[in-house]
Every structure is written in structure tokens, then in C-alpha cells.
mmCIF file of C-alpha atoms in Angstrom:
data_model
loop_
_atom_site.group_PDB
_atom_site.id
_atom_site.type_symbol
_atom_site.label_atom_id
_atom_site.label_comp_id
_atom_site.label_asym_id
_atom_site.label_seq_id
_atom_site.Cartn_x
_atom_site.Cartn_y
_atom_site.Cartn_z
ATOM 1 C CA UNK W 205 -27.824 72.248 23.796
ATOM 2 C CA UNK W 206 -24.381 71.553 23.023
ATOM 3 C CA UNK W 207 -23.468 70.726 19.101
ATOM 4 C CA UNK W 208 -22.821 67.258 17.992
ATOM 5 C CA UNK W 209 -19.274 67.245 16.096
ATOM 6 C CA UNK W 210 -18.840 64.200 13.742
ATOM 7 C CA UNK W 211 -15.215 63.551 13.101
ATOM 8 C CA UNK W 212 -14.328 63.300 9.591
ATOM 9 C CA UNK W 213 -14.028 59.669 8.365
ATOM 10 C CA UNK W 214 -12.324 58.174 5.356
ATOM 11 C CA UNK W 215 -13.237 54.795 3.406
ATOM 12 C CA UNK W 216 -10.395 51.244 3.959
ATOM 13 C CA UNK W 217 -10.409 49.504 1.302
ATOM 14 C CA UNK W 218 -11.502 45.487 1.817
ATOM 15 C CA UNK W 219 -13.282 46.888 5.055
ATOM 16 C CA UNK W 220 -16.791 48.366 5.878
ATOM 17 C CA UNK W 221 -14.237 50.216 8.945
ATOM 18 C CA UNK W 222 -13.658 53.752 8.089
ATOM 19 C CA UNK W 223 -10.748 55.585 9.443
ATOM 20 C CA UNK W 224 -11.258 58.907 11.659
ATOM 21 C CA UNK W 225 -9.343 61.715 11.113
ATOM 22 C CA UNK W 226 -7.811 64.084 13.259
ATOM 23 C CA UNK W 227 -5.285 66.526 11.304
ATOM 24 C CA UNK W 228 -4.058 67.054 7.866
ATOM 25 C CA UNK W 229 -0.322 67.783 7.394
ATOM 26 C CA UNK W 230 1.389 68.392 4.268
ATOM 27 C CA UNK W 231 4.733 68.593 2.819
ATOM 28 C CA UNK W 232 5.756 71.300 0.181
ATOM 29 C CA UNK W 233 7.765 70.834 -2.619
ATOM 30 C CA UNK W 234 8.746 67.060 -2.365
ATOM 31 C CA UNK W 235 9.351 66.990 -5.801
ATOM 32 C CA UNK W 236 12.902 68.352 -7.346
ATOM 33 C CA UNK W 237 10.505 69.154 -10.809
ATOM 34 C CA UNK W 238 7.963 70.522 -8.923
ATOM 35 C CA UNK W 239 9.843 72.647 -6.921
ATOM 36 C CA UNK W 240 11.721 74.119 -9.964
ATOM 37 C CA UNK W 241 8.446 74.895 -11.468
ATOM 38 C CA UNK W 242 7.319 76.988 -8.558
ATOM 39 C CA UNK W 243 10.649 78.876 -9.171
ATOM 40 C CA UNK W 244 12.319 77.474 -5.912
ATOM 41 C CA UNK W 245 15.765 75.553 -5.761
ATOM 42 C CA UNK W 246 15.337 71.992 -5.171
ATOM 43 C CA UNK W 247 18.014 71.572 -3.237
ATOM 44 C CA UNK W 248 17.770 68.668 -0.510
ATOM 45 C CA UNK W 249 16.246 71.205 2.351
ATOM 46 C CA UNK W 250 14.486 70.965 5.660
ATOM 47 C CA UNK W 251 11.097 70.028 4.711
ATOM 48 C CA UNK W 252 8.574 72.619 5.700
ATOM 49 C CA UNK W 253 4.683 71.980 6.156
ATOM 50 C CA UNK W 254 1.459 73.485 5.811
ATOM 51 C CA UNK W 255 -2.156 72.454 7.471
ATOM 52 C CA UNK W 256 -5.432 71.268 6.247
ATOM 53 C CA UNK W 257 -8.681 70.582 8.874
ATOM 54 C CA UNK W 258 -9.595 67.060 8.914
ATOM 55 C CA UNK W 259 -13.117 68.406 7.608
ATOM 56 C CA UNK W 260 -11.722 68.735 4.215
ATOM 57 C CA UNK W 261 -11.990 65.210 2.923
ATOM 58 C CA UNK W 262 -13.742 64.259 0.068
ATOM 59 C CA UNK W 263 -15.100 60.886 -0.608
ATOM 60 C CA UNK W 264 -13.942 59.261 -3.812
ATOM 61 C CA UNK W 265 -16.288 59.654 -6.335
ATOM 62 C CA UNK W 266 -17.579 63.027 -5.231
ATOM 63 C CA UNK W 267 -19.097 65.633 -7.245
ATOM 64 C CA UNK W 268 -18.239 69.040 -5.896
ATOM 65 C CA UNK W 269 -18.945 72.778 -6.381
ATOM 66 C CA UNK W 270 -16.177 74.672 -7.933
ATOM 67 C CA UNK W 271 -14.497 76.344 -4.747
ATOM 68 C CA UNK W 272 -15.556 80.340 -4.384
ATOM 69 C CA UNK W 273 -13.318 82.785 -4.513
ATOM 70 C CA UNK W 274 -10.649 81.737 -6.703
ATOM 71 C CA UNK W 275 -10.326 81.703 -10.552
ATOM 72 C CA UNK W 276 -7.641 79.649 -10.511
ATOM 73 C CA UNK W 277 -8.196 76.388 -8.778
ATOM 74 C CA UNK W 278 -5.013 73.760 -9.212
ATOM 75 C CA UNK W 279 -5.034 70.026 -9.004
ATOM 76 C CA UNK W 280 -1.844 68.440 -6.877
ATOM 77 C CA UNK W 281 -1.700 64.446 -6.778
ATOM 78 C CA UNK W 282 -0.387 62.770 -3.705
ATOM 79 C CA UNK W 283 0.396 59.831 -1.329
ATOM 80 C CA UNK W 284 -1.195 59.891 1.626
ATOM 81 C CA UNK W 285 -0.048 58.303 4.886
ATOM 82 C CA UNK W 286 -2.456 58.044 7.505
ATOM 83 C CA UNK W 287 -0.858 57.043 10.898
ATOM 84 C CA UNK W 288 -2.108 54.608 13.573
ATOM 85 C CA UNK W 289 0.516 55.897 15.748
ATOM 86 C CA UNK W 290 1.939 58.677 17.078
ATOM 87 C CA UNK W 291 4.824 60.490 19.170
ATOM 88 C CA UNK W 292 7.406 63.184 19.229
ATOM 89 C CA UNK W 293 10.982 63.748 18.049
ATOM 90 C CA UNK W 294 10.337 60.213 16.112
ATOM 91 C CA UNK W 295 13.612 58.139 14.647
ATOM 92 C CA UNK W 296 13.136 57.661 10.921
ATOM 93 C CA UNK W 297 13.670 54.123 11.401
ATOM 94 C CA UNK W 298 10.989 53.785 13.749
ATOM 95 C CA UNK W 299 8.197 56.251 11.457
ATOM 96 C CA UNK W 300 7.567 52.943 9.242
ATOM 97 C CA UNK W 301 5.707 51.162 12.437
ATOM 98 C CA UNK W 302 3.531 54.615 12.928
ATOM 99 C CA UNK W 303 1.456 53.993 9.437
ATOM 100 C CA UNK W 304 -1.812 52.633 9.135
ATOM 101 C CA UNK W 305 -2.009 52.299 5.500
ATOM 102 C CA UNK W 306 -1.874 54.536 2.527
ATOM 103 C CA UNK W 307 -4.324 56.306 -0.543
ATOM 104 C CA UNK W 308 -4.087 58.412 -3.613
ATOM 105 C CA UNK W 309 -4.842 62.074 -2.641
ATOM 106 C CA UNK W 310 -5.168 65.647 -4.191
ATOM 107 C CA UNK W 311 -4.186 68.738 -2.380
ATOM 108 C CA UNK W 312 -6.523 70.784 -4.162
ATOM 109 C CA UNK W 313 -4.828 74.896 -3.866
ATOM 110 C CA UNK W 314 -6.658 78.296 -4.528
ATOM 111 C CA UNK W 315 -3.406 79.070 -6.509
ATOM 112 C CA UNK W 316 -4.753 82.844 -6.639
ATOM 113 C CA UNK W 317 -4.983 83.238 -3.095
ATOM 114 C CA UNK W 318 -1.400 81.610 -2.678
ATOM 115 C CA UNK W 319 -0.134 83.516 -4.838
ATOM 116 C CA UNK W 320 -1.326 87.200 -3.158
ATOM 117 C CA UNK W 321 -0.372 85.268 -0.121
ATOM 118 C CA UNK W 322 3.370 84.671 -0.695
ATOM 119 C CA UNK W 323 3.609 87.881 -1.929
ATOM 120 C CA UNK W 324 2.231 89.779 1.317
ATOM 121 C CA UNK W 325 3.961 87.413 3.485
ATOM 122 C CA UNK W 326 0.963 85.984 4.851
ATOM 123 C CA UNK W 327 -0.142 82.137 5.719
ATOM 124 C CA UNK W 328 -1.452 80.063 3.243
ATOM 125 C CA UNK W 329 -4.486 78.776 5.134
ATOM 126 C CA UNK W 330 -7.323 80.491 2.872
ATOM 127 C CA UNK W 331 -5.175 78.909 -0.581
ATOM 128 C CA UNK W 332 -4.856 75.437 0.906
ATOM 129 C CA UNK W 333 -7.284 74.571 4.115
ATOM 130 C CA UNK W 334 -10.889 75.711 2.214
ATOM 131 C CA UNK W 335 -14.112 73.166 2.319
ATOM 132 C CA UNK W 336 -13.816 70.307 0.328
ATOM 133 C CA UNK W 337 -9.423 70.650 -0.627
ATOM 134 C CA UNK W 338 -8.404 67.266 0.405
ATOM 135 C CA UNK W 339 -10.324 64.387 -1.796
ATOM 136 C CA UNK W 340 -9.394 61.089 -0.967
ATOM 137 C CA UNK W 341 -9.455 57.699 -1.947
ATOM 138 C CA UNK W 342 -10.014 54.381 0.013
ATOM 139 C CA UNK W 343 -7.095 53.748 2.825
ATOM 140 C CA UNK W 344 -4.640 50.729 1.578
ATOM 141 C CA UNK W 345 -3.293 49.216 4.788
ATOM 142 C CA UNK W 346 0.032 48.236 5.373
ATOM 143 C CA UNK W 347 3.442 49.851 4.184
ATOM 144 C CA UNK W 348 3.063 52.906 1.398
ATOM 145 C CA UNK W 349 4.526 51.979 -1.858
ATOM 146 C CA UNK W 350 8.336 53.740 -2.182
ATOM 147 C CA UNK W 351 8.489 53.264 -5.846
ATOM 148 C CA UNK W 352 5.527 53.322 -8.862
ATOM 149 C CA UNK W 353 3.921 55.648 -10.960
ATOM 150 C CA UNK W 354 1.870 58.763 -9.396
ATOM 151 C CA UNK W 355 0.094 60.681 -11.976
ATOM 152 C CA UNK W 356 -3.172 62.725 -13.016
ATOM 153 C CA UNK W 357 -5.526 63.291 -15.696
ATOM 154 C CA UNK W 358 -8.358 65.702 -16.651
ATOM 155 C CA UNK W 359 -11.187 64.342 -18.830
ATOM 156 C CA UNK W 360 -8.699 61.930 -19.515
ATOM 157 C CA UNK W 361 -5.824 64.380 -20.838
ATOM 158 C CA UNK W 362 -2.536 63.521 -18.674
ATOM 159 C CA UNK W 363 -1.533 66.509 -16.880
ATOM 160 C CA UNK W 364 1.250 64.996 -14.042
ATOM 161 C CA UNK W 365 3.091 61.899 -14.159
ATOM 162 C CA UNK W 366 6.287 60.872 -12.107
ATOM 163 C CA UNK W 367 7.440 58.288 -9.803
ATOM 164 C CA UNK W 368 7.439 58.057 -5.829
ATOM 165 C CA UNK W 369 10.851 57.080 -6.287
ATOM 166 C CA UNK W 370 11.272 60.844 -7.317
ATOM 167 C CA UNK W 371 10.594 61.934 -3.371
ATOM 168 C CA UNK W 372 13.003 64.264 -2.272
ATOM 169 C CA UNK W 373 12.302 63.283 1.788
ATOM 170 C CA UNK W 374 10.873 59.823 2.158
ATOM 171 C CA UNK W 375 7.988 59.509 3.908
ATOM 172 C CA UNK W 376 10.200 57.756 7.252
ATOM 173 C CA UNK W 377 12.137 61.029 6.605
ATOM 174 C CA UNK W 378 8.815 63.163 6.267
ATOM 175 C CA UNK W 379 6.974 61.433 9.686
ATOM 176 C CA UNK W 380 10.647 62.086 11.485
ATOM 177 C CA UNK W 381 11.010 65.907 10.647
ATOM 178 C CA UNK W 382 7.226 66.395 11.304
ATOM 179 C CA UNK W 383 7.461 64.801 14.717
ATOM 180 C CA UNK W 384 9.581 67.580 15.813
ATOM 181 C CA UNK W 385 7.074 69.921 15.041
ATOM 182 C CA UNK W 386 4.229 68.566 16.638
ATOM 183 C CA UNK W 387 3.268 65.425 18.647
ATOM 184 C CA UNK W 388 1.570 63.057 15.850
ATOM 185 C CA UNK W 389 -1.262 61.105 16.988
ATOM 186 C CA UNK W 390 -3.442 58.524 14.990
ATOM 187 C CA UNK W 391 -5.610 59.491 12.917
ATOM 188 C CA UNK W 392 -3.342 62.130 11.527
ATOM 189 C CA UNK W 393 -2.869 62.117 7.675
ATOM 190 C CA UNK W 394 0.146 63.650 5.979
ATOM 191 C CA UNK W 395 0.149 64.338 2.121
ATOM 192 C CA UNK W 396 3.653 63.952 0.749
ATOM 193 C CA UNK W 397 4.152 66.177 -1.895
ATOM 194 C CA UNK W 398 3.284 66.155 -5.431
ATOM 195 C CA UNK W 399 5.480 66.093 -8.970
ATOM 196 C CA UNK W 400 5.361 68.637 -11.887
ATOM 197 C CA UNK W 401 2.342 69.542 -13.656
ATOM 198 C CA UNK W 402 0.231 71.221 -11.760
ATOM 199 C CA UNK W 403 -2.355 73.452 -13.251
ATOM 200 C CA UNK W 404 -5.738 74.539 -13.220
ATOM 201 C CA UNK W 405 -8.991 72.953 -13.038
ATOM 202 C CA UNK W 406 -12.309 74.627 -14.537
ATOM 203 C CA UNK W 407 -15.939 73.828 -13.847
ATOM 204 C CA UNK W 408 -17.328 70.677 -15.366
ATOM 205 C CA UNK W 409 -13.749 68.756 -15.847
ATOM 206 C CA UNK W 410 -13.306 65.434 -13.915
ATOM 207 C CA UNK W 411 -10.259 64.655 -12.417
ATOM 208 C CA UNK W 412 -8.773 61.108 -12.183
ATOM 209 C CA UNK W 413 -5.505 60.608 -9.587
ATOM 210 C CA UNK W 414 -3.299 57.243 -9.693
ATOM 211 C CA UNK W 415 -0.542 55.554 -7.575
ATOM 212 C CA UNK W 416 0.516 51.927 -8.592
ATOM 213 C CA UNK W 417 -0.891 50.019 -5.993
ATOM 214 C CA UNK W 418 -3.560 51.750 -4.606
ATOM 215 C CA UNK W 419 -7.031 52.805 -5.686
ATOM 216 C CA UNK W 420 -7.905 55.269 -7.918
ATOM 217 C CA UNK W 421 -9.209 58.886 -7.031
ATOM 218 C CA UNK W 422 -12.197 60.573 -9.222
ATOM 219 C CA UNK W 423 -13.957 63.609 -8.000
ATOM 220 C CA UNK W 424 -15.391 65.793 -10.665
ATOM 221 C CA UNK W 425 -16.655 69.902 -10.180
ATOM 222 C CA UNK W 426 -19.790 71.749 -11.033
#
């Protein structure tokens, strides 16, 4: 007998709908203060990307087991864009009519495992694509915010805080580059970077991500 696959869903808010998802892109270093606290040059750059499976969502609210093999988990707040549309070699001017809608994310990262990565000149796929790395909140449909506060707390101690008017790329920009890469489709998601302060997570903390506009993210770890 052949297995049944569910695709991975996540909640719209207003709607009992939930979105499918089929891939999770992301952008690195979007942030000038992030990327100088990674010890990179923030320099306006071609944007590169990294991967997630679409089975890494997390429902908002979730309670989830620390991740294994890492002792140094990190927390990185996002917007998400998920697309309704797709296509290749997209004009930035034309990326705005791909979106769906938009929700707070956090591109949780085995900063350990990166870290032994970079160094070995290896992917990143065991630091960033694990079970359970991609929590999200409720969809928002309709444009993304371009300006507004992004920021994160633990147990209610602030720990990032920036603007989405601090993007290096745009998310047009972002959807444009990425479309060169690969032919998006709907259903695909793409995080869009994150500002400074990341840092590590320990058992028992709860973690609260917020973007003006858009609903709040809370997942907490065992």
C-alpha cells in the first residue's frame, strides 16, 4: 500500500481556509545589522538563499521539544511571503501580483551545526531545514507591509527589534532574484531575512515574534 502524504498547511487569518505549502525559501542576511553581526560586509550584494521542507511549519501557539543535537538553538524573526503565483526570471515590478498574503515567522537555526558547517564548507541543510524550524503565524492576505516594527522577545525580555524598512532587497527585489533560481509556484513561502539580535534559546523559554500589522507568533520549547 502506497503512503498517504499530507501536504503541510498553514492557518489565514479571518478564514477557516488554510494555505498548502509546497517549498520554503529563505534569504540570508537581509539585514545591514545583522549581517555585520555575523561578521559579513553588508554591502548591497546578490542575495543568496537557503532551503527549508514545507514539513517544517509550526502552528502558532505550539509547544515544541527542544531540537536534538544542538546546544545552541537561535531564534531569527521574519516576514513571510507566501505566493499564489508563480514563474521564472520574474520582473520586480510584476513579483507584487505573485503574493498571497503575508505572516510573522521564525527561522529557527542549529547555530552549532552552522557554524561546523561554514567552516568545512559544507551545506547548511542539517543547521536550518530540521523538524519543526519554521513556526508560523496565521497568513494576512493582501500586500506585505514595507515599513513597521519587526521584533522578538523571550519570556518577555526584548531580544531583536528593527524595522522592515531596514530590508536590504525588498521583497519585489527578493521574489525577482529568486525566480532566476528556480521556477516559483504557489504555495511557495519565502522568509525574508531577519535584523540583529539573534541569540539562543534554552528549554522552557517562550518566544513571542511581532510585525506591525500582522498577527503575533508564540511557540514555546520543552
Amino acid at each position: 500500500m502506497l503512503p498517504v502524504v499530507v501536504v503541510p498547511t498553514i492557518a489565514i487569518a479571518g478564514s477557516a481556509e488554510r494555505f498548502p505549502v509546497r517549498r520554503i525559501f529563505c534569504v540570508g542576511q537581509n539585514y545591514a545589522d545583522h549581517a555585520r553581526e555575523m561578521g559579513n560586509d553588508p554591502d548591497r550584494q546578490q542575495p543568496f538563499f537557503f532551503a527549508k521542507p514545507a514539513n517544517a511549519v509550526v502552528e502558532n501557539g505550539a509547544t515544541l521539544p527542544f531540537p536534538v543535537r544542538t546546544d545552541d538553538l537561535h531564534h531569527e524573526v521574519e516576514l513571510v511571503v507566501a505566493l499564489a503565483a508563480g514563474g521564472s526570471d520574474v520582473d520586480a515590478k510584476d513579483a507584487p501580483g505573485l503574493i498571497y498574503g503575508s505572516a510573522v515567522g521564525i527561522d529557527l537555526t542549529r547555530r552549532d551545526l552552522q557554524a561546523v558547517a561554514k567552516k568545512a564548507g559544507r551545506p547548511w541543510d542539517m543547521a536550518k531545514g530540521f523538524d519543526r524550524s519554521a513556526p508560523i503565524a496565521a497568513l494576512t492576505p493582501g500586500a506585505p507591509p514595507e515599513t513597521g516594527r519587526i521584533a522578538l522577545t523571550i519570556d518577555g525580555e526584548g531580544r531583536q527589534s528593527g524595522d522592515l524598512s531596514m530590508m536590504i532587497w525588498s521583497v519585489a527585489e527578493i521574489i525577482a532574484v529568486l525566480s532566476t533560481y528556480v521556477e516559483l509556484a504557489p504555495g511557495d513561502l519565502i522568509f525574508t531575512g531577519t535584523p540583529a539580535g539573534v541569540g539562543p534559546i534554552r528549554a522552557g523559554q517562550r518566544v513571542r515574534a511581532e510585525i506591525a500589522g500582522l498577527e503575533a507568533l508564540e511557540v514555546s520549547f520543552t
